[in-house]
Amino acid sequence: MKRVITYGTFDLLHYGHINLLRRAKALGDYLIVVISSDEFNWNEKHKKCYFTYEQRKALVESIRYVDLVIPEESWDQKRRDMHEYHVDTFVMGDDWKGKFDFLKEEGVEVVYLPRTPEISTSQIKHDLNEAADAGESKTTHDDIDTDPCK
Ligand code: C2G
C-alpha cells in the first residue's frame, strides 16, 4: 500500500483544495492530510481561520480521497511524520516548490503539484467583502420564489 501525505490549512474548503487532494490520492492508495491546528495557524502562519480545526477536520474527513486527518502543530514535525506514518510520497501545491525537498533525506518522494490558479481562501474572503461593501449581499427571503409549482 502506497501512502501519501499532504499538509495545509484547508479553511473555507474550495475546489482548489479538492483538486489537490484528488491528485494526491491518485499517487497512491492511502492519503493522510495534516491540517494546521488553530494555534499553529495563528502563531506560525498569522492566519485567523473562519472554521475551527475541528470543523476543518470534519470537512476534509468527508472527502472521498481522504483516509486519515491529523493535526499540524509545528513546522518541524514533518520529518517525524514521514516515519511515524510510513509515508512513501509527500505532496504539496507548487506554491511550496522546493521548500520541502529536505524530506527526500527521510526516504520519501517529494511531489509539487500545480496549484489551481484562480481560487484561494483569501480570494474568497476578498470577493465576499467587496460584495458586502457593494450591498450585493442584501438578499431577503421574500424576494426568493419558494413556490415549487411556479
Ligand atoms: N492549493 C492548490 N490550489 C489552490 C489553493 C491551494 O493546489 N487554489 C493547495 C496548496 O498548494 C496546498 C493545499 O492546497 O498544497 C492547502 O492549501 P492551504 O490550505 O492554503 O495550505 P497552506 O496555507 O499552504 O499550508 O506545512 C505546510 C502548510 O501547512 C501548508
Short mmCIF file of N, CA and C and ligand atoms in Angstrom, two decimals:
data_model
loop_
_atom_site.label_atom_id
_atom_site.label_comp_id
_atom_site.label_asym_id
_atom_site.label_seq_id
_atom_site.Cartn_x
_atom_site.Cartn_y
_atom_site.Cartn_z
N MET A 1 0.86 -1.20 0.00
CA MET A 1 0.00 0.00 0.00
C MET A 1 0.90 1.24 0.00
N LYS A 2 0.65 2.12 -1.04
CA LYS A 2 1.46 3.32 -1.16
C LYS A 2 0.79 4.44 -0.37
N ARG A 3 1.55 5.05 0.58
CA ARG A 3 0.97 6.03 1.49
C ARG A 3 1.45 7.44 1.12
N VAL A 4 0.47 8.32 0.93
CA VAL A 4 0.74 9.69 0.50
C VAL A 4 0.34 10.64 1.63
N ILE A 5 1.09 11.73 1.79
CA ILE A 5 0.77 12.72 2.83
C ILE A 5 0.81 14.12 2.26
N THR A 6 -0.06 14.99 2.78
CA THR A 6 -0.04 16.40 2.40
C THR A 6 -0.46 17.25 3.59
N TYR A 7 -0.08 18.52 3.57
CA TYR A 7 -0.29 19.42 4.71
C TYR A 7 -1.02 20.67 4.24
N GLY A 8 -1.82 21.26 5.14
CA GLY A 8 -2.46 22.52 4.77
C GLY A 8 -3.42 23.03 5.84
N THR A 9 -3.95 24.23 5.59
CA THR A 9 -4.93 24.84 6.49
C THR A 9 -6.34 24.39 6.13
N PHE A 10 -6.64 24.38 4.81
CA PHE A 10 -7.93 23.95 4.27
C PHE A 10 -9.10 24.73 4.88
N ASP A 11 -8.92 26.04 5.05
CA ASP A 11 -10.02 26.88 5.53
C ASP A 11 -10.92 27.27 4.35
N LEU A 12 -12.24 27.41 4.64
CA LEU A 12 -13.20 27.70 3.54
C LEU A 12 -12.91 26.76 2.37
N LEU A 13 -13.02 25.49 2.65
CA LEU A 13 -12.69 24.43 1.67
C LEU A 13 -13.25 24.77 0.28
N HIS A 14 -12.41 24.70 -0.74
CA HIS A 14 -12.85 25.05 -2.10
C HIS A 14 -12.26 24.07 -3.11
N TYR A 15 -12.64 24.27 -4.38
CA TYR A 15 -12.29 23.26 -5.40
C TYR A 15 -10.79 23.19 -5.67
N GLY A 16 -10.06 24.24 -5.30
CA GLY A 16 -8.59 24.16 -5.45
C GLY A 16 -8.02 23.12 -4.49
N HIS A 17 -8.57 23.10 -3.28
CA HIS A 17 -8.16 22.07 -2.30
C HIS A 17 -8.54 20.67 -2.80
N ILE A 18 -9.75 20.56 -3.30
CA ILE A 18 -10.24 19.25 -3.78
C ILE A 18 -9.37 18.75 -4.94
N ASN A 19 -9.02 19.66 -5.87
CA ASN A 19 -8.14 19.28 -6.99
C ASN A 19 -6.81 18.74 -6.48
N LEU A 20 -6.29 19.36 -5.44
CA LEU A 20 -5.01 18.92 -4.86
C LEU A 20 -5.18 17.54 -4.22
N LEU A 21 -6.21 17.38 -3.43
CA LEU A 21 -6.41 16.11 -2.71
C LEU A 21 -6.70 14.96 -3.68
N ARG A 22 -7.45 15.25 -4.73
CA ARG A 22 -7.76 14.20 -5.72
C ARG A 22 -6.47 13.73 -6.41
N ARG A 23 -5.62 14.69 -6.81
CA ARG A 23 -4.38 14.31 -7.49
C ARG A 23 -3.39 13.65 -6.53
N ALA A 24 -3.39 14.11 -5.27
CA ALA A 24 -2.50 13.47 -4.27
C ALA A 24 -2.89 12.02 -4.07
N LYS A 25 -4.19 11.76 -3.94
CA LYS A 25 -4.65 10.37 -3.75
C LYS A 25 -4.32 9.51 -4.95
N ALA A 26 -4.35 10.10 -6.13
CA ALA A 26 -4.07 9.34 -7.37
C ALA A 26 -2.62 8.85 -7.41
N LEU A 27 -1.78 9.41 -6.52
CA LEU A 27 -0.36 8.99 -6.49
C LEU A 27 -0.14 7.77 -5.60
N GLY A 28 -1.20 7.32 -4.93
CA GLY A 28 -1.04 6.16 -4.03
C GLY A 28 -2.36 5.50 -3.71
N ASP A 29 -2.36 4.86 -2.52
CA ASP A 29 -3.57 4.10 -2.12
C ASP A 29 -4.20 4.65 -0.84
N TYR A 30 -3.42 5.43 -0.10
CA TYR A 30 -3.86 5.89 1.22
C TYR A 30 -3.38 7.32 1.40
N LEU A 31 -4.31 8.24 1.68
CA LEU A 31 -3.95 9.65 1.77
C LEU A 31 -4.14 10.18 3.19
N ILE A 32 -3.05 10.68 3.75
CA ILE A 32 -3.06 11.33 5.06
C ILE A 32 -3.02 12.84 4.85
N VAL A 33 -3.97 13.55 5.47
CA VAL A 33 -3.99 15.01 5.36
C VAL A 33 -3.70 15.60 6.74
N VAL A 34 -2.66 16.43 6.81
CA VAL A 34 -2.24 17.02 8.08
C VAL A 34 -2.72 18.47 8.10
N ILE A 35 -3.73 18.73 8.92
CA ILE A 35 -4.39 20.04 8.93
C ILE A 35 -3.83 20.91 10.06
N SER A 36 -3.49 22.14 9.71
CA SER A 36 -2.92 23.07 10.69
C SER A 36 -3.90 23.32 11.83
N SER A 37 -3.41 23.18 13.06
CA SER A 37 -4.24 23.49 14.24
C SER A 37 -4.51 24.99 14.28
N ASP A 38 -5.49 25.40 15.07
CA ASP A 38 -5.79 26.83 15.20
C ASP A 38 -4.59 27.58 15.77
N GLU A 39 -3.92 26.97 16.73
CA GLU A 39 -2.76 27.63 17.36
C GLU A 39 -1.62 27.77 16.34
N PHE A 40 -1.36 26.68 15.60
CA PHE A 40 -0.28 26.73 14.60
C PHE A 40 -0.58 27.81 13.58
N ASN A 41 -1.82 27.84 13.08
CA ASN A 41 -2.20 28.84 12.08
C ASN A 41 -1.94 30.25 12.59
N TRP A 42 -2.36 30.50 13.82
CA TRP A 42 -2.26 31.85 14.36
C TRP A 42 -0.80 32.21 14.69
N ASN A 43 -0.12 31.31 15.37
CA ASN A 43 1.25 31.61 15.84
C ASN A 43 2.28 31.56 14.71
N GLU A 44 2.11 30.63 13.78
CA GLU A 44 3.15 30.42 12.76
C GLU A 44 2.79 30.97 11.38
N LYS A 45 1.50 30.97 11.04
CA LYS A 45 1.12 31.44 9.70
C LYS A 45 0.40 32.78 9.77
N HIS A 46 0.13 33.23 11.01
CA HIS A 46 -0.58 34.52 11.20
C HIS A 46 -1.87 34.53 10.40
N LYS A 47 -2.51 33.39 10.40
CA LYS A 47 -3.82 33.24 9.72
C LYS A 47 -4.88 33.04 10.78
N LYS A 48 -5.99 33.76 10.66
CA LYS A 48 -7.14 33.52 11.53
C LYS A 48 -8.16 32.78 10.69
N CYS A 49 -8.40 31.52 11.02
CA CYS A 49 -9.30 30.72 10.18
C CYS A 49 -10.76 31.08 10.45
N TYR A 50 -11.58 30.89 9.39
CA TYR A 50 -13.02 31.09 9.58
C TYR A 50 -13.60 29.90 10.34
N PHE A 51 -13.14 28.68 9.92
CA PHE A 51 -13.57 27.44 10.59
C PHE A 51 -12.49 26.99 11.56
N THR A 52 -12.96 26.42 12.67
CA THR A 52 -12.00 25.90 13.66
C THR A 52 -11.33 24.63 13.10
N TYR A 53 -10.29 24.18 13.81
CA TYR A 53 -9.62 22.94 13.40
C TYR A 53 -10.63 21.80 13.32
N GLU A 54 -11.46 21.64 14.33
CA GLU A 54 -12.42 20.53 14.36
C GLU A 54 -13.37 20.60 13.16
N GLN A 55 -13.79 21.82 12.81
CA GLN A 55 -14.71 21.97 11.67
C GLN A 55 -13.98 21.66 10.37
N ARG A 56 -12.73 22.15 10.23
CA ARG A 56 -11.95 21.89 9.01
C ARG A 56 -11.62 20.39 8.91
N LYS A 57 -11.35 19.77 10.04
CA LYS A 57 -11.09 18.32 10.07
C LYS A 57 -12.30 17.54 9.60
N ALA A 58 -13.48 17.90 10.11
CA ALA A 58 -14.72 17.18 9.73
C ALA A 58 -14.98 17.33 8.23
N LEU A 59 -14.76 18.52 7.69
CA LEU A 59 -14.98 18.76 6.26
C LEU A 59 -14.03 17.90 5.43
N VAL A 60 -12.76 17.93 5.77
CA VAL A 60 -11.76 17.21 4.97
C VAL A 60 -11.96 15.69 5.11
N GLU A 61 -12.33 15.23 6.31
CA GLU A 61 -12.57 13.80 6.51
C GLU A 61 -13.74 13.29 5.65
N SER A 62 -14.61 14.22 5.23
CA SER A 62 -15.79 13.78 4.46
C SER A 62 -15.46 13.61 2.97
N ILE A 63 -14.25 13.98 2.58
CA ILE A 63 -13.85 13.89 1.17
C ILE A 63 -13.43 12.47 0.83
N ARG A 64 -13.96 11.95 -0.29
CA ARG A 64 -13.75 10.53 -0.62
C ARG A 64 -12.26 10.17 -0.77
N TYR A 65 -11.42 11.13 -1.11
CA TYR A 65 -10.00 10.81 -1.38
C TYR A 65 -9.19 10.66 -0.08
N VAL A 66 -9.76 11.14 1.03
CA VAL A 66 -9.01 11.27 2.28
C VAL A 66 -9.24 10.06 3.18
N ASP A 67 -8.12 9.50 3.69
CA ASP A 67 -8.21 8.32 4.56
C ASP A 67 -7.96 8.64 6.03
N LEU A 68 -7.14 9.67 6.29
CA LEU A 68 -6.83 10.00 7.68
C LEU A 68 -6.50 11.48 7.78
N VAL A 69 -7.01 12.12 8.82
CA VAL A 69 -6.67 13.53 9.10
C VAL A 69 -6.03 13.61 10.47
N ILE A 70 -4.85 14.29 10.50
CA ILE A 70 -4.17 14.50 11.79
C ILE A 70 -3.78 15.98 11.88
N PRO A 71 -3.45 16.49 13.08
CA PRO A 71 -3.13 17.91 13.23
C PRO A 71 -1.68 18.24 12.89
N GLU A 72 -1.53 19.43 12.32
CA GLU A 72 -0.19 20.01 12.12
C GLU A 72 0.02 21.02 13.23
N GLU A 73 1.03 20.77 14.08
CA GLU A 73 1.23 21.64 15.25
C GLU A 73 2.56 22.36 15.22
N SER A 74 3.47 21.94 14.30
CA SER A 74 4.75 22.66 14.19
C SER A 74 5.32 22.44 12.80
N TRP A 75 6.15 23.42 12.37
CA TRP A 75 6.77 23.28 11.06
C TRP A 75 7.66 22.05 11.00
N ASP A 76 8.29 21.69 12.12
CA ASP A 76 9.32 20.65 12.01
C ASP A 76 8.81 19.25 12.38
N GLN A 77 7.48 19.06 12.37
CA GLN A 77 7.00 17.70 12.65
C GLN A 77 7.09 16.80 11.41
N LYS A 78 7.34 17.38 10.25
CA LYS A 78 7.26 16.62 9.00
C LYS A 78 8.23 15.43 8.97
N ARG A 79 9.46 15.68 9.40
CA ARG A 79 10.45 14.58 9.35
C ARG A 79 9.94 13.38 10.16
N ARG A 80 9.43 13.69 11.34
CA ARG A 80 8.91 12.61 12.23
C ARG A 80 7.69 11.94 11.61
N ASP A 81 6.81 12.75 11.02
CA ASP A 81 5.58 12.21 10.41
C ASP A 81 5.91 11.19 9.32
N MET A 82 6.96 11.45 8.55
CA MET A 82 7.30 10.55 7.43
C MET A 82 7.53 9.14 7.95
N HIS A 83 8.14 9.05 9.12
CA HIS A 83 8.44 7.72 9.69
C HIS A 83 7.25 7.17 10.48
N GLU A 84 6.63 8.05 11.27
CA GLU A 84 5.51 7.59 12.11
C GLU A 84 4.35 7.04 11.28
N TYR A 85 4.16 7.62 10.08
CA TYR A 85 3.03 7.20 9.24
C TYR A 85 3.47 6.42 8.01
N HIS A 86 4.75 6.02 8.02
CA HIS A 86 5.30 5.16 6.94
C HIS A 86 4.97 5.71 5.56
N VAL A 87 5.31 6.97 5.38
CA VAL A 87 4.96 7.70 4.15
C VAL A 87 5.89 7.33 3.00
N ASP A 88 5.28 7.16 1.81
CA ASP A 88 6.08 6.94 0.59
C ASP A 88 6.25 8.23 -0.20
N THR A 89 5.15 9.04 -0.23
CA THR A 89 5.16 10.25 -1.07
C THR A 89 4.60 11.45 -0.31
N PHE A 90 5.35 12.55 -0.38
CA PHE A 90 4.93 13.83 0.23
C PHE A 90 4.48 14.72 -0.91
N VAL A 91 3.30 15.32 -0.78
CA VAL A 91 2.74 16.14 -1.86
C VAL A 91 2.35 17.52 -1.35
N MET A 92 2.67 18.57 -2.13
CA MET A 92 2.20 19.92 -1.83
C MET A 92 1.93 20.63 -3.15
N GLY A 93 1.13 21.70 -3.09
CA GLY A 93 0.95 22.55 -4.25
C GLY A 93 2.27 23.25 -4.56
N ASP A 94 2.42 23.65 -5.86
CA ASP A 94 3.74 24.16 -6.27
C ASP A 94 4.03 25.57 -5.80
N ASP A 95 3.12 26.18 -5.02
CA ASP A 95 3.50 27.43 -4.35
C ASP A 95 4.56 27.14 -3.28
N TRP A 96 4.71 25.89 -2.92
CA TRP A 96 5.71 25.45 -1.94
C TRP A 96 6.94 24.82 -2.62
N LYS A 97 7.01 24.93 -3.95
CA LYS A 97 8.07 24.22 -4.68
C LYS A 97 9.45 24.44 -4.07
N GLY A 98 10.12 23.33 -3.80
CA GLY A 98 11.49 23.38 -3.28
C GLY A 98 11.57 23.49 -1.77
N LYS A 99 10.49 23.95 -1.11
CA LYS A 99 10.57 24.22 0.33
C LYS A 99 10.72 22.96 1.18
N PHE A 100 10.29 21.83 0.66
CA PHE A 100 10.30 20.60 1.46
C PHE A 100 11.16 19.50 0.84
N ASP A 101 12.09 19.88 -0.04
CA ASP A 101 12.96 18.88 -0.68
C ASP A 101 13.79 18.11 0.35
N PHE A 102 14.03 18.73 1.51
CA PHE A 102 14.84 18.05 2.55
C PHE A 102 14.21 16.74 2.99
N LEU A 103 12.89 16.60 2.72
CA LEU A 103 12.23 15.35 3.16
C LEU A 103 12.71 14.13 2.35
N LYS A 104 13.37 14.39 1.22
CA LYS A 104 13.96 13.27 0.46
C LYS A 104 14.98 12.52 1.32
N GLU A 105 15.60 13.26 2.25
CA GLU A 105 16.59 12.64 3.16
C GLU A 105 15.94 11.60 4.06
N GLU A 106 14.60 11.71 4.20
CA GLU A 106 13.87 10.73 5.03
C GLU A 106 13.39 9.56 4.19
N GLY A 107 13.81 9.55 2.91
CA GLY A 107 13.48 8.41 2.04
C GLY A 107 12.13 8.50 1.37
N VAL A 108 11.54 9.72 1.35
CA VAL A 108 10.23 9.85 0.68
C VAL A 108 10.39 10.58 -0.65
N GLU A 109 9.45 10.29 -1.55
CA GLU A 109 9.35 11.04 -2.81
C GLU A 109 8.68 12.37 -2.51
N VAL A 110 9.20 13.46 -3.05
CA VAL A 110 8.60 14.79 -2.83
C VAL A 110 8.01 15.28 -4.15
N VAL A 111 6.69 15.57 -4.13
CA VAL A 111 5.99 15.96 -5.37
C VAL A 111 5.29 17.30 -5.15
N TYR A 112 5.50 18.23 -6.08
CA TYR A 112 4.78 19.52 -6.04
C TYR A 112 3.83 19.54 -7.23
N LEU A 113 2.55 19.73 -6.93
CA LEU A 113 1.53 19.71 -8.00
C LEU A 113 1.10 21.14 -8.34
N PRO A 114 0.80 21.41 -9.59
CA PRO A 114 0.37 22.77 -9.96
C PRO A 114 -0.87 23.19 -9.16
N ARG A 115 -0.81 24.39 -8.61
CA ARG A 115 -1.98 24.94 -7.91
C ARG A 115 -3.11 25.18 -8.90
N THR A 116 -4.34 25.19 -8.39
CA THR A 116 -5.47 25.65 -9.20
C THR A 116 -5.40 27.18 -9.17
N PRO A 117 -5.13 27.83 -10.29
CA PRO A 117 -4.67 29.23 -10.26
C PRO A 117 -5.65 30.26 -9.72
N GLU A 118 -6.93 30.15 -10.06
CA GLU A 118 -7.80 31.32 -9.85
C GLU A 118 -8.53 31.34 -8.52
N ILE A 119 -8.27 30.39 -7.66
CA ILE A 119 -9.06 30.34 -6.41
C ILE A 119 -8.12 30.24 -5.21
N SER A 120 -8.51 30.92 -4.12
CA SER A 120 -7.79 30.77 -2.85
C SER A 120 -8.73 31.22 -1.74
N THR A 121 -8.44 30.81 -0.53
CA THR A 121 -9.28 31.21 0.60
C THR A 121 -9.26 32.72 0.76
N SER A 122 -8.08 33.33 0.58
CA SER A 122 -8.01 34.81 0.75
C SER A 122 -8.78 35.50 -0.37
N GLN A 123 -8.79 34.91 -1.58
CA GLN A 123 -9.56 35.50 -2.69
C GLN A 123 -11.05 35.45 -2.37
N ILE A 124 -11.50 34.34 -1.81
CA ILE A 124 -12.92 34.19 -1.44
C ILE A 124 -13.31 35.26 -0.43
N LYS A 125 -12.45 35.43 0.60
CA LYS A 125 -12.74 36.44 1.63
C LYS A 125 -12.78 37.83 1.02
N HIS A 126 -11.83 38.11 0.14
CA HIS A 126 -11.76 39.42 -0.52
C HIS A 126 -13.01 39.69 -1.33
N ASP A 127 -13.40 38.70 -2.14
CA ASP A 127 -14.58 38.88 -3.01
C ASP A 127 -15.85 39.07 -2.20
N LEU A 128 -15.97 38.33 -1.09
CA LEU A 128 -17.17 38.46 -0.25
C LEU A 128 -17.22 39.83 0.42
N ASN A 129 -16.06 40.29 0.86
CA ASN A 129 -16.01 41.62 1.49
C ASN A 129 -16.40 42.70 0.49
N GLU A 130 -15.89 42.56 -0.73
CA GLU A 130 -16.21 43.53 -1.79
C GLU A 130 -17.69 43.53 -2.10
N ALA A 131 -18.27 42.33 -2.18
CA ALA A 131 -19.71 42.21 -2.48
C ALA A 131 -20.53 42.84 -1.36
N ALA A 132 -20.10 42.59 -0.13
CA ALA A 132 -20.81 43.16 1.03
C ALA A 132 -20.75 44.69 0.98
N ASP A 133 -19.56 45.20 0.68
CA ASP A 133 -19.41 46.66 0.60
C ASP A 133 -20.30 47.25 -0.48
N ALA A 134 -20.47 46.46 -1.57
CA ALA A 134 -21.28 46.97 -2.70
C ALA A 134 -22.77 46.73 -2.44
N GLY A 135 -23.10 46.11 -1.28
CA GLY A 135 -24.52 45.93 -0.92
C GLY A 135 -25.16 44.80 -1.67
N GLU A 136 -24.32 43.94 -2.34
CA GLU A 136 -24.92 42.86 -3.14
C GLU A 136 -25.43 41.73 -2.26
N SER A 137 -24.99 41.76 -0.99
CA SER A 137 -25.32 40.56 -0.20
C SER A 137 -26.65 40.73 0.53
N LYS A 138 -27.38 41.88 0.22
CA LYS A 138 -28.62 42.09 0.98
C LYS A 138 -29.79 41.33 0.35
N THR A 139 -29.63 39.98 0.16
CA THR A 139 -30.78 39.23 -0.38
C THR A 139 -31.73 38.98 0.79
N THR A 140 -33.05 39.31 0.57
CA THR A 140 -34.02 38.99 1.62
C THR A 140 -34.85 37.80 1.14
N HIS A 141 -35.38 37.01 2.07
CA HIS A 141 -36.06 35.78 1.68
C HIS A 141 -37.34 36.06 0.92
N ASP A 142 -37.95 37.26 1.12
CA ASP A 142 -39.24 37.47 0.45
C ASP A 142 -39.04 37.68 -1.06
N ASP A 143 -37.78 37.86 -1.51
CA ASP A 143 -37.65 38.00 -2.98
C ASP A 143 -37.19 36.68 -3.61
N ILE A 144 -37.19 35.62 -2.76
CA ILE A 144 -36.83 34.31 -3.33
C ILE A 144 -38.11 33.51 -3.55
N ASP A 145 -38.33 33.06 -4.78
CA ASP A 145 -39.58 32.36 -5.11
C ASP A 145 -39.54 30.95 -4.53
N THR A 146 -40.37 30.71 -3.51
CA THR A 146 -40.30 29.41 -2.84
C THR A 146 -41.39 28.45 -3.33
N ASP A 147 -42.26 28.96 -4.27
CA ASP A 147 -43.36 28.08 -4.71
C ASP A 147 -42.83 27.09 -5.75
N PRO A 148 -42.67 25.80 -5.36
CA PRO A 148 -42.06 24.84 -6.30
C PRO A 148 -42.88 24.62 -7.57
N CYS A 149 -44.19 25.05 -7.51
CA CYS A 149 -45.03 24.73 -8.67
C CYS A 149 -44.92 25.78 -9.77
N LYS A 150 -44.29 26.93 -9.44
CA LYS A 150 -44.21 28.01 -10.47
C LYS A 150 -43.18 27.67 -11.54
N1 C2G B 1 -3.86 24.64 -3.14
C1 C2G B 1 -3.98 24.45 -4.51
N2 C2G B 1 -4.70 25.33 -5.26
C2 C2G B 1 -5.31 26.38 -4.68
C3 C2G B 1 -5.22 26.58 -3.28
C4 C2G B 1 -4.48 25.68 -2.52
O1 C2G B 1 -3.42 23.47 -5.06
N3 C2G B 1 -6.03 27.24 -5.47
C5 C2G B 1 -3.07 23.69 -2.36
C6 C2G B 1 -1.88 24.35 -1.67
O2 C2G B 1 -0.76 24.44 -2.56
C7 C2G B 1 -1.60 23.37 -0.53
C8 C2G B 1 -3.02 22.85 -0.19
O3 C2G B 1 -3.85 23.15 -1.33
O4 C2G B 1 -0.81 22.27 -1.01
C9 C2G B 1 -3.59 23.51 1.05
O5 C2G B 1 -3.55 24.91 0.84
P1 C2G B 1 -3.70 25.87 2.15
O6 C2G B 1 -4.88 25.43 2.93
O7 C2G B 1 -3.58 27.27 1.68
O8 C2G B 1 -2.41 25.44 2.98
P2 C2G B 1 -1.10 26.33 3.27
O9 C2G B 1 -1.51 27.56 3.97
O10 C2G B 1 -0.36 26.41 2.02
O11 C2G B 1 -0.35 25.43 4.38
O12 C2G B 1 3.18 22.88 6.27
C10 C2G B 1 2.55 23.27 5.08
C11 C2G B 1 1.41 24.22 5.34
O13 C2G B 1 0.55 23.70 6.32
C12 C2G B 1 0.64 24.50 4.05
#
